[in-house]
Amino acid sequence: MAVFVRGLEIEAGIGVYDHEQGRLQRLVIDVSLTLDPQVVERLADTVNYETIAAAARAIAAEGHVGLVETFAARLAAACLEDGRVRRCAVRIEKPGALPGAAAAGCEVVLGR
């Protein structure tokens, strides 16, 4: 079974360049979780989408992050704190980071 959040937009302090310090930038985040197969009858039987979004927002609220790779790794690790998650893929796009490109970013995949 898989649970995903696609296109979550958040504002975060992110970047290593001087012009990126002290300001927020838009990130577009996709998260895909692979869960153990099981019967899902109630919300408590699965991972709530809001939990994923809250984890991303919490990382942004902690303060400036230098690299999108670091942000993605932190979010993937937070998702894996739920023992039902077997694999987590986090893809982060940073629109405007590369002139001439719709977005640049990274993807981190962690599993147990």
PDB file of C-alpha atoms in Angstrom:
ATOM      1  CA  MET A   1       0.000   0.000   0.000  1.00  0.00           C
ATOM      2  CA  ALA A   2       1.179   3.536  -0.677  1.00  0.00           C
ATOM      3  CA  VAL A   3       0.233   6.920   0.717  1.00  0.00           C
ATOM      4  CA  PHE A   4       1.350  10.089  -0.997  1.00  0.00           C
ATOM      5  CA  VAL A   5       1.219  13.862  -0.902  1.00  0.00           C
ATOM      6  CA  ARG A   6       1.941  15.615  -4.178  1.00  0.00           C
ATOM      7  CA  GLY A   7       2.619  19.283  -4.828  1.00  0.00           C
ATOM      8  CA  LEU A   8       2.710  20.492  -1.224  1.00  0.00           C
ATOM      9  CA  GLU A   9       3.870  24.108  -1.362  1.00  0.00           C
ATOM     10  CA  ILE A  10       5.637  25.615   1.610  1.00  0.00           C
ATOM     11  CA  GLU A  11       7.782  28.672   2.218  1.00  0.00           C
ATOM     12  CA  ALA A  12      11.150  27.923   3.775  1.00  0.00           C
ATOM     13  CA  GLY A  13      14.433  29.603   4.508  1.00  0.00           C
ATOM     14  CA  ILE A  14      16.674  27.569   2.237  1.00  0.00           C
ATOM     15  CA  GLY A  15      19.834  27.996   0.218  1.00  0.00           C
ATOM     16  CA  VAL A  16      23.584  28.384   0.542  1.00  0.00           C
ATOM     17  CA  TYR A  17      24.083  31.633  -1.353  1.00  0.00           C
ATOM     18  CA  ASP A  18      24.230  35.058   0.291  1.00  0.00           C
ATOM     19  CA  HIS A  19      21.128  36.275  -1.598  1.00  0.00           C
ATOM     20  CA  GLU A  20      19.157  33.333  -0.140  1.00  0.00           C
ATOM     21  CA  GLN A  21      19.874  34.196   3.475  1.00  0.00           C
ATOM     22  CA  GLY A  22      17.157  35.907   5.505  1.00  0.00           C
ATOM     23  CA  ARG A  23      14.317  35.267   3.084  1.00  0.00           C
ATOM     24  CA  LEU A  24      11.770  32.575   2.358  1.00  0.00           C
ATOM     25  CA  GLN A  25      11.581  30.611  -0.883  1.00  0.00           C
ATOM     26  CA  ARG A  26       8.868  28.371  -2.262  1.00  0.00           C
ATOM     27  CA  LEU A  27       9.415  24.627  -2.200  1.00  0.00           C
ATOM     28  CA  VAL A  28       7.167  22.094  -3.914  1.00  0.00           C
ATOM     29  CA  ILE A  29       7.264  18.760  -2.119  1.00  0.00           C
ATOM     30  CA  ASP A  30       6.155  15.273  -3.150  1.00  0.00           C
ATOM     31  CA  VAL A  31       6.231  12.450  -0.613  1.00  0.00           C
ATOM     32  CA  SER A  32       5.434   8.806  -1.313  1.00  0.00           C
ATOM     33  CA  LEU A  33       5.293   6.268   1.509  1.00  0.00           C
ATOM     34  CA  THR A  34       5.220   2.508   1.086  1.00  0.00           C
ATOM     35  CA  LEU A  35       3.391   0.880   3.981  1.00  0.00           C
ATOM     36  CA  ASP A  36       3.028  -2.694   5.107  1.00  0.00           C
ATOM     37  CA  PRO A  37      -0.052  -4.243   3.478  1.00  0.00           C
ATOM     38  CA  GLN A  38      -2.982  -4.259   5.868  1.00  0.00           C
ATOM     39  CA  VAL A  39      -6.708  -3.720   6.027  1.00  0.00           C
ATOM     40  CA  VAL A  40      -7.523  -0.024   6.358  1.00  0.00           C
ATOM     41  CA  GLU A  41     -10.874   0.664   7.963  1.00  0.00           C
ATOM     42  CA  ARG A  42     -10.074   3.767  10.033  1.00  0.00           C
ATOM     43  CA  LEU A  43      -7.737   6.723   9.813  1.00  0.00           C
ATOM     44  CA  ALA A  44      -5.690   5.194  12.633  1.00  0.00           C
ATOM     45  CA  ASP A  45      -4.940   2.228  10.327  1.00  0.00           C
ATOM     46  CA  THR A  46      -2.870   4.346   7.948  1.00  0.00           C
ATOM     47  CA  VAL A  47      -0.612   7.403   7.799  1.00  0.00           C
ATOM     48  CA  ASN A  48      -2.569  10.642   7.798  1.00  0.00           C
ATOM     49  CA  TYR A  49      -1.644  13.007   4.947  1.00  0.00           C
ATOM     50  CA  GLU A  50      -1.743  15.888   7.409  1.00  0.00           C
ATOM     51  CA  THR A  51       1.062  14.254   9.407  1.00  0.00           C
ATOM     52  CA  ILE A  52       3.308  14.388   6.348  1.00  0.00           C
ATOM     53  CA  ALA A  53       2.489  18.049   5.690  1.00  0.00           C
ATOM     54  CA  ALA A  54       2.988  18.927   9.358  1.00  0.00           C
ATOM     55  CA  ALA A  55       6.433  17.298   9.330  1.00  0.00           C
ATOM     56  CA  ALA A  56       7.476  19.378   6.305  1.00  0.00           C
ATOM     57  CA  ARG A  57       6.178  22.576   7.895  1.00  0.00           C
ATOM     58  CA  ALA A  58       7.954  21.763  11.163  1.00  0.00           C
ATOM     59  CA  ILE A  59      11.292  21.394   9.377  1.00  0.00           C
ATOM     60  CA  ALA A  60      10.761  24.764   7.691  1.00  0.00           C
ATOM     61  CA  ALA A  61       9.837  26.323  11.056  1.00  0.00           C
ATOM     62  CA  GLU A  62      13.085  25.094  12.657  1.00  0.00           C
ATOM     63  CA  GLY A  63      15.037  27.679  10.669  1.00  0.00           C
ATOM     64  CA  HIS A  64      17.233  28.074   7.641  1.00  0.00           C
ATOM     65  CA  VAL A  65      18.389  24.908   5.853  1.00  0.00           C
ATOM     66  CA  GLY A  66      21.335  25.133   3.480  1.00  0.00           C
ATOM     67  CA  LEU A  67      20.438  22.431   0.964  1.00  0.00           C
ATOM     68  CA  VAL A  68      17.205  20.944  -0.370  1.00  0.00           C
ATOM     69  CA  GLU A  69      18.951  17.580  -0.002  1.00  0.00           C
ATOM     70  CA  THR A  70      19.208  18.155   3.752  1.00  0.00           C
ATOM     71  CA  PHE A  71      15.551  19.190   3.950  1.00  0.00           C
ATOM     72  CA  ALA A  72      14.488  16.096   1.985  1.00  0.00           C
ATOM     73  CA  ALA A  73      16.575  13.752   4.152  1.00  0.00           C
ATOM     74  CA  ARG A  74      15.088  15.236   7.336  1.00  0.00           C
ATOM     75  CA  LEU A  75      11.558  14.854   6.005  1.00  0.00           C
ATOM     76  CA  ALA A  76      12.173  11.259   4.907  1.00  0.00           C
ATOM     77  CA  ALA A  77      13.613  10.419   8.343  1.00  0.00           C
ATOM     78  CA  ALA A  78      10.595  12.010  10.037  1.00  0.00           C
ATOM     79  CA  CYS A  79       8.252   9.881   7.914  1.00  0.00           C
ATOM     80  CA  LEU A  80      10.176   6.723   8.798  1.00  0.00           C
ATOM     81  CA  GLU A  81       9.546   7.389  12.499  1.00  0.00           C
ATOM     82  CA  ASP A  82       6.171   5.735  11.879  1.00  0.00           C
ATOM     83  CA  GLY A  83       6.917   2.013  12.116  1.00  0.00           C
ATOM     84  CA  ARG A  84       4.381   1.166   9.414  1.00  0.00           C
ATOM     85  CA  VAL A  85       6.429   3.011   6.791  1.00  0.00           C
ATOM     86  CA  ARG A  86       8.786   0.692   4.905  1.00  0.00           C
ATOM     87  CA  ARG A  87      10.058   3.148   2.289  1.00  0.00           C
ATOM     88  CA  CYS A  88       9.861   6.900   1.891  1.00  0.00           C
ATOM     89  CA  ALA A  89      10.613   8.909  -1.249  1.00  0.00           C
ATOM     90  CA  VAL A  90      10.792  12.696  -0.904  1.00  0.00           C
ATOM     91  CA  ARG A  91      11.143  14.887  -3.971  1.00  0.00           C
ATOM     92  CA  ILE A  92      11.653  18.618  -3.533  1.00  0.00           C
ATOM     93  CA  GLU A  93      11.550  21.187  -6.300  1.00  0.00           C
ATOM     94  CA  LYS A  94      12.861  24.702  -5.789  1.00  0.00           C
ATOM     95  CA  PRO A  95      11.223  26.825  -8.507  1.00  0.00           C
ATOM     96  CA  GLY A  96      13.371  29.735  -9.640  1.00  0.00           C
ATOM     97  CA  ALA A  97      16.611  28.157  -8.446  1.00  0.00           C
ATOM     98  CA  LEU A  98      18.017  27.687 -11.936  1.00  0.00           C
ATOM     99  CA  PRO A  99      17.461  30.274 -14.659  1.00  0.00           C
ATOM    100  CA  GLY A 100      15.789  28.737 -17.696  1.00  0.00           C
ATOM    101  CA  ALA A 101      14.454  25.727 -15.776  1.00  0.00           C
ATOM    102  CA  ALA A 102      10.975  25.243 -14.346  1.00  0.00           C
ATOM    103  CA  ALA A 103      12.586  23.958 -11.161  1.00  0.00           C
ATOM    104  CA  ALA A 104      15.647  22.263  -9.757  1.00  0.00           C
ATOM    105  CA  GLY A 105      15.736  19.984  -6.775  1.00  0.00           C
ATOM    106  CA  CYS A 106      16.432  16.525  -5.488  1.00  0.00           C
ATOM    107  CA  GLU A 107      14.908  13.221  -4.512  1.00  0.00           C
ATOM    108  CA  VAL A 108      15.818  11.226  -1.421  1.00  0.00           C
ATOM    109  CA  VAL A 109      14.700   7.641  -0.908  1.00  0.00           C
ATOM    110  CA  LEU A 110      15.093   5.950   2.477  1.00  0.00           C
ATOM    111  CA  GLY A 111      13.888   2.545   3.579  1.00  0.00           C
ATOM    112  CA  ARG A 112      14.184  -0.048   6.278  1.00  0.00           C
TER     113      ARG A 112
END
